[in-house]
């Protein structure tokens, strides 16, 4: 079984539509694909409608979270699977995060424009296509201007990585855990040790998260070094958390391919058993 539990579509900052993504997943030989767009469930219905025969979809989301235990606070990502998308508390929180992302993008664009860089909000909004707005959409606008060669290059310190970076209004991490569990979802900490992305939270926080309902840790992820994987795997064993592996596919916005890292069938079954929502029927 080939199981990839973390991907993004055009519902957030991937470049494949949800329908294209499930077709690509089948073509890549996956048996199970998790759709985990940033702060939205908008891709679920079109992905389910387009499910190729034999492919299973795990509906999910990647929640933008923050831990306020240090100054400045540290951003982190929480994957949530098989939750009730209509549960009001979580649904409203996700809507608020998406709204704040738009305000933040407009402010980043203001900073760029103040330096004479002709990025416009209507272009960025159009690139997001009604989905969750993220820095990759601003990165694409910088590419169009010929200022960077790739989306990744736009995350360099002189661009969106530092000079034109503004914090998002994220969900406090323990509140996020509570909201996900309340909605029947299964929370898994995405790339918890990805030091290449910036500061990471201490192990003590992961211990506390485990006590507050965290179910798993994403171990096999391109942004984890071999040493980081060993460390996170050990921590999961200590805390009784499941371990997942996934590609974090973003289409052409990143170089990683579907199925680059995989999750075991045993862990997949445990996640399915833990979630309130049943897997969508296979076609
Ligand atoms: P945002 O959610 O708006 O803060 O933007 C962060 C998103 O940008 C991440 O979820 C990644 O999808 C993407 N991203 C971050 N760093 C890079 C990079 N070096 N290359 C390509 N995409 C990146
Ligand atoms: Zn992303
Ligand atoms: Fe992430
Ligand atoms: Fe992701």
Short mmCIF file of C-alpha atoms and ligand atoms in Angstrom, two decimals:
data_model
loop_
_atom_site.label_atom_id
_atom_site.label_comp_id
_atom_site.label_asym_id
_atom_site.label_seq_id
_atom_site.Cartn_x
_atom_site.Cartn_y
_atom_site.Cartn_z
CA UNK A 1 0.00 0.00 0.00
CA UNK A 2 1.28 3.46 -0.92
CA UNK A 3 -0.15 6.06 1.46
CA UNK A 4 0.68 9.78 1.24
CA UNK A 5 -1.18 11.81 3.88
CA UNK A 6 -0.16 15.44 3.21
CA UNK A 7 -0.81 17.28 -0.07
CA UNK A 8 -1.99 20.71 -1.23
CA UNK A 9 -4.27 21.65 -4.12
CA UNK A 10 -5.39 24.95 -5.62
CA UNK A 11 -7.77 25.21 -2.65
CA UNK A 12 -4.63 26.59 -0.97
CA UNK A 13 -1.12 26.95 -2.39
CA UNK A 14 -0.77 23.86 -4.59
CA UNK A 15 -0.94 24.12 -8.39
CA UNK A 16 -3.16 21.10 -9.17
CA UNK A 17 -6.91 21.38 -8.77
CA UNK A 18 -8.39 18.87 -6.31
CA UNK A 19 -9.62 16.80 -9.29
CA UNK A 20 -6.20 16.90 -10.95
CA UNK A 21 -4.54 16.01 -7.65
CA UNK A 22 -6.50 12.79 -7.15
CA UNK A 23 -5.82 11.83 -10.79
CA UNK A 24 -2.10 12.47 -10.25
CA UNK A 25 -2.21 10.44 -7.02
CA UNK A 26 -3.65 7.45 -8.88
CA UNK A 27 -1.10 7.87 -11.67
CA UNK A 28 1.69 7.98 -9.07
CA UNK A 29 0.54 4.57 -7.84
CA UNK A 30 -0.89 5.77 -4.54
CA UNK A 31 -3.63 3.77 -2.83
CA UNK A 32 -4.43 6.52 -0.32
CA UNK A 33 -3.98 10.28 -0.54
CA UNK A 34 -4.63 12.84 2.19
CA UNK A 35 -5.79 16.26 1.01
CA UNK A 36 -4.57 18.80 3.57
CA UNK A 37 -4.92 22.31 2.19
CA UNK A 38 -3.94 25.18 4.45
CA UNK A 39 -6.85 26.29 6.66
CA UNK A 40 -9.61 25.11 4.33
CA UNK A 41 -11.78 22.13 3.46
CA UNK A 42 -12.90 23.64 0.13
CA UNK A 43 -11.05 20.97 -1.87
CA UNK A 44 -12.82 18.01 -0.29
CA UNK A 45 -15.98 17.95 -2.41
CA UNK A 46 -14.29 18.34 -5.82
CA UNK A 47 -11.66 15.75 -4.84
CA UNK A 48 -14.34 13.27 -3.75
CA UNK A 49 -16.33 13.90 -6.94
CA UNK A 50 -13.26 13.13 -9.05
CA UNK A 51 -11.91 10.11 -7.12
CA UNK A 52 -10.44 7.60 -9.57
CA UNK A 53 -11.42 3.94 -9.04
CA UNK A 54 -9.43 2.27 -6.26
CA UNK A 55 -8.02 5.45 -4.72
CA UNK A 56 -8.98 6.35 -1.16
CA UNK A 57 -9.10 9.97 -0.04
CA UNK A 58 -8.44 11.09 3.52
CA UNK A 59 -10.03 14.54 3.85
CA UNK A 60 -7.98 16.83 6.04
CA UNK A 61 -6.48 20.27 6.49
CA UNK A 62 -3.20 21.81 7.64
CA UNK A 63 -3.92 24.34 10.35
CA UNK A 64 -1.73 27.43 10.81
CA UNK A 65 -0.90 27.44 14.51
CA UNK A 66 1.32 29.35 16.89
CA UNK A 67 2.89 28.60 20.24
CA UNK A 68 3.10 31.63 22.52
CA UNK A 69 5.48 30.05 25.03
CA UNK A 70 8.48 31.97 23.65
CA UNK A 71 9.05 35.53 22.51
CA UNK A 72 8.61 35.86 19.60
CA UNK A 73 6.04 33.05 19.32
CA UNK A 74 6.81 30.09 17.04
CA UNK A 75 4.61 29.12 14.08
CA UNK A 76 3.73 25.46 13.64
CA UNK A 77 1.48 23.38 11.40
CA UNK A 78 -1.10 20.90 12.63
CA UNK A 79 -2.53 18.34 10.22
CA UNK A 80 -6.11 17.38 11.04
CA UNK A 81 -7.86 14.39 9.46
CA UNK A 82 -11.43 13.20 9.13
CA UNK A 83 -13.09 15.99 11.10
CA UNK A 84 -16.59 17.34 10.63
CA UNK A 85 -16.13 20.31 8.29
CA UNK A 86 -19.47 21.76 9.40
CA UNK A 87 -18.62 21.84 13.10
CA UNK A 88 -19.10 25.58 13.79
CA UNK A 89 -16.20 26.35 16.17
CA UNK A 90 -13.50 24.93 13.90
CA UNK A 91 -15.20 26.07 10.70
CA UNK A 92 -15.43 29.66 11.97
CA UNK A 93 -11.84 29.64 13.21
CA UNK A 94 -10.60 28.49 9.80
CA UNK A 95 -12.63 31.21 8.10
CA UNK A 96 -11.05 33.79 10.43
CA UNK A 97 -7.53 32.52 9.64
CA UNK A 98 -8.22 32.71 5.90
CA UNK A 99 -9.49 36.27 6.30
CA UNK A 100 -6.40 37.26 8.28
CA UNK A 101 -4.20 35.71 5.57
CA UNK A 102 -5.75 38.10 3.04
CA UNK A 103 -5.12 41.13 5.25
CA UNK A 104 -1.54 39.98 5.77
CA UNK A 105 -0.99 39.45 2.03
CA UNK A 106 -2.25 42.98 1.37
CA UNK A 107 0.21 44.33 3.95
CA UNK A 108 3.10 42.39 2.40
CA UNK A 109 2.09 43.82 -0.98
CA UNK A 110 2.08 47.32 0.56
CA UNK A 111 5.67 46.76 1.74
CA UNK A 112 6.73 45.56 -1.72
CA UNK A 113 4.98 48.48 -3.44
CA UNK A 114 6.62 50.95 -1.04
CA UNK A 115 9.91 49.67 -2.46
CA UNK A 116 8.70 50.21 -6.01
CA UNK A 117 7.87 46.57 -6.74
CA UNK A 118 4.72 46.42 -8.85
CA UNK A 119 2.81 43.58 -7.20
CA UNK A 120 -0.93 44.14 -6.98
CA UNK A 121 -3.46 42.60 -4.62
CA UNK A 122 -5.90 41.79 -7.44
CA UNK A 123 -3.21 39.75 -9.21
CA UNK A 124 -2.33 37.83 -6.03
CA UNK A 125 -5.98 37.23 -5.21
CA UNK A 126 -6.55 35.99 -8.73
CA UNK A 127 -3.59 33.62 -8.45
CA UNK A 128 -5.12 32.21 -5.26
CA UNK A 129 -8.27 31.57 -7.31
CA UNK A 130 -10.67 31.86 -4.38
CA UNK A 131 -8.60 29.48 -2.25
CA UNK A 132 -6.55 30.19 0.87
CA UNK A 133 -4.09 33.01 0.08
CA UNK A 134 -0.44 32.27 0.90
CA UNK A 135 3.03 33.60 0.26
CA UNK A 136 3.47 31.23 -2.74
CA UNK A 137 0.87 33.34 -4.58
CA UNK A 138 2.92 36.48 -3.92
CA UNK A 139 6.00 34.50 -4.96
CA UNK A 140 4.36 33.78 -8.33
CA UNK A 141 3.79 37.50 -8.83
CA UNK A 142 7.48 38.15 -8.09
CA UNK A 143 8.34 35.50 -10.70
CA UNK A 144 6.14 37.21 -13.25
CA UNK A 145 8.13 40.40 -12.65
CA UNK A 146 11.34 38.46 -13.27
CA UNK A 147 12.59 39.25 -9.76
CA UNK A 148 12.98 35.59 -8.79
CA UNK A 149 13.38 32.38 -10.83
CA UNK A 150 11.18 30.10 -8.74
CA UNK A 151 8.66 30.10 -5.93
CA UNK A 152 11.35 28.71 -3.62
CA UNK A 153 13.72 31.54 -4.53
CA UNK A 154 11.09 34.03 -3.36
CA UNK A 155 11.45 32.57 0.16
CA UNK A 156 15.06 33.82 0.37
CA UNK A 157 15.76 36.28 3.23
CA UNK A 158 15.80 39.27 0.87
CA UNK A 159 12.25 38.48 -0.22
CA UNK A 160 9.35 36.75 1.54
CA UNK A 161 11.65 34.82 3.85
CA UNK A 162 12.55 37.85 5.95
CA UNK A 163 12.57 41.31 4.39
CA UNK A 164 8.93 41.16 3.30
CA UNK A 165 7.71 38.64 5.84
CA UNK A 166 4.82 39.39 8.15
CA UNK A 167 3.36 37.00 10.72
CA UNK A 168 -0.03 35.42 10.13
CA UNK A 169 -2.79 35.50 12.70
CA UNK A 170 -2.55 31.83 13.58
CA UNK A 171 -4.55 29.63 15.96
CA UNK A 172 -3.06 29.14 19.42
CA UNK A 173 -1.82 25.56 19.26
CA UNK A 174 -3.68 24.14 22.27
CA UNK A 175 -6.88 25.79 21.12
CA UNK A 176 -6.32 24.18 17.72
CA UNK A 177 -5.96 20.74 19.31
CA UNK A 178 -9.18 21.27 21.26
CA UNK A 179 -11.06 22.49 18.17
CA UNK A 180 -9.88 19.57 16.03
CA UNK A 181 -10.79 16.97 18.64
CA UNK A 182 -14.14 18.68 19.28
CA UNK A 183 -14.86 18.34 15.56
CA UNK A 184 -13.97 14.64 15.71
CA UNK A 185 -10.65 15.09 13.92
CA UNK A 186 -7.27 13.41 14.31
CA UNK A 187 -4.41 15.88 14.92
CA UNK A 188 -0.90 15.13 13.64
CA UNK A 189 1.97 17.59 14.07
CA UNK A 190 3.36 18.37 10.58
CA UNK A 191 7.17 18.46 10.09
CA UNK A 192 7.73 19.19 13.82
CA UNK A 193 11.55 19.39 13.58
CA UNK A 194 11.98 21.14 10.22
CA UNK A 195 14.82 23.42 11.29
CA UNK A 196 15.35 24.40 7.62
CA UNK A 197 12.08 26.35 7.91
CA UNK A 198 13.15 28.34 10.96
CA UNK A 199 12.70 27.96 14.69
CA UNK A 200 11.09 24.75 15.94
CA UNK A 201 9.29 24.09 19.22
CA UNK A 202 11.01 22.23 22.08
CA UNK A 203 10.25 18.58 22.87
CA UNK A 204 8.54 19.68 26.09
CA UNK A 205 5.82 21.33 24.04
CA UNK A 206 5.28 18.11 22.09
CA UNK A 207 4.94 16.28 25.43
CA UNK A 208 2.22 18.76 26.43
CA UNK A 209 0.51 18.48 23.05
CA UNK A 210 0.44 14.69 23.41
CA UNK A 211 -1.31 15.14 26.76
CA UNK A 212 -3.87 17.42 25.07
CA UNK A 213 -4.95 15.07 22.30
CA UNK A 214 -2.18 15.04 19.71
CA UNK A 215 -2.33 11.70 17.89
CA UNK A 216 0.79 11.61 15.75
CA UNK A 217 4.00 13.14 14.50
CA UNK A 218 4.99 13.50 10.87
CA UNK A 219 8.47 11.97 10.74
CA UNK A 220 9.26 11.31 7.09
CA UNK A 221 9.12 14.71 5.41
CA UNK A 222 11.56 16.32 2.94
CA UNK A 223 12.29 19.13 5.37
CA UNK A 224 13.58 16.69 8.04
CA UNK A 225 17.23 15.58 8.01
CA UNK A 226 18.00 11.92 8.79
CA UNK A 227 19.01 12.95 12.33
CA UNK A 228 15.77 14.92 12.80
CA UNK A 229 13.75 11.88 11.67
CA UNK A 230 15.53 9.64 14.18
CA UNK A 231 14.84 12.14 16.95
CA UNK A 232 11.14 12.61 16.13
CA UNK A 233 10.63 8.86 15.70
CA UNK A 234 12.12 8.29 19.17
CA UNK A 235 9.93 10.98 20.69
CA UNK A 236 6.80 9.44 19.12
CA UNK A 237 7.70 6.03 20.56
CA UNK A 238 8.23 7.57 24.00
CA UNK A 239 4.91 9.40 23.90
CA UNK A 240 2.83 6.67 22.26
CA UNK A 241 2.14 8.75 19.15
CA UNK A 242 1.82 7.33 15.63
CA UNK A 243 4.35 8.37 12.98
CA UNK A 244 3.43 9.42 9.47
CA UNK A 245 5.35 10.09 6.28
CA UNK A 246 4.16 12.24 3.42
CA UNK A 247 5.23 14.33 0.47
CA UNK A 248 3.64 17.70 1.32
CA UNK A 249 3.10 17.92 -2.44
CA UNK A 250 2.43 21.46 -3.75
CA UNK A 251 2.37 20.75 -7.51
CA UNK A 252 4.78 23.03 -9.37
CA UNK A 253 5.23 25.37 -6.41
CA UNK A 254 7.71 22.87 -4.95
CA UNK A 255 9.94 20.18 -6.42
CA UNK A 256 8.77 17.34 -4.17
CA UNK A 257 6.71 14.64 -5.93
CA UNK A 258 3.64 12.72 -4.72
CA UNK A 259 4.59 9.63 -2.74
CA UNK A 260 8.05 10.97 -1.89
CA UNK A 261 7.44 9.75 1.68
CA UNK A 262 4.83 7.25 2.80
CA UNK A 263 2.79 6.23 5.86
CA UNK A 264 2.37 2.59 6.95
CA UNK A 265 -0.99 0.81 6.47
CA UNK A 266 -1.14 0.18 10.25
CA UNK A 267 -0.94 3.90 11.03
CA UNK A 268 -3.45 4.70 8.28
CA UNK A 269 -5.91 2.24 9.87
CA UNK A 270 -5.36 3.76 13.30
CA UNK A 271 -6.06 7.27 11.99
CA UNK A 272 -9.21 6.06 10.23
CA UNK A 273 -10.32 4.35 13.46
CA UNK A 274 -9.72 7.52 15.45
CA UNK A 275 -11.57 9.99 13.19
CA UNK A 276 -15.27 10.71 13.60
CA UNK A 277 -15.86 10.98 9.88
CA UNK A 278 -15.82 7.84 7.72
CA UNK A 279 -13.57 7.72 4.68
CA UNK A 280 -15.44 8.78 1.52
CA UNK A 281 -16.66 5.75 -0.40
CA UNK A 282 -14.32 4.39 -3.01
CA UNK A 283 -15.57 4.57 -6.59
P1 LIG B 1 2.27 31.10 4.28
O1 LIG B 1 1.39 29.93 4.62
O2 LIG B 1 1.58 32.15 3.53
O3 LIG B 1 3.07 31.60 5.44
O4 LIG B 1 3.35 30.52 3.27
C1 LIG B 1 4.07 29.37 3.65
C2 LIG B 1 3.96 28.33 2.57
O5 LIG B 1 4.88 28.67 1.56
C3 LIG B 1 4.33 26.93 3.01
O6 LIG B 1 3.21 26.19 3.40
C4 LIG B 1 4.92 26.34 1.79
O7 LIG B 1 3.91 25.81 0.99
C5 LIG B 1 5.48 27.51 1.04
N1 LIG B 1 6.93 27.59 1.18
C6 LIG B 1 7.64 27.91 2.29
N2 LIG B 1 8.95 27.89 2.03
C7 LIG B 1 9.07 27.55 0.72
C8 LIG B 1 10.16 27.34 -0.16
N3 LIG B 1 11.41 27.49 0.26
N4 LIG B 1 9.89 26.99 -1.42
C9 LIG B 1 8.63 26.83 -1.85
N5 LIG B 1 7.57 27.01 -1.08
C10 LIG B 1 7.78 27.36 0.19
ZN1 LIG B 2 1.88 25.37 1.59
FE1 LIG B 3 3.40 22.78 6.58
FE1 LIG B 4 1.85 21.37 3.91
#
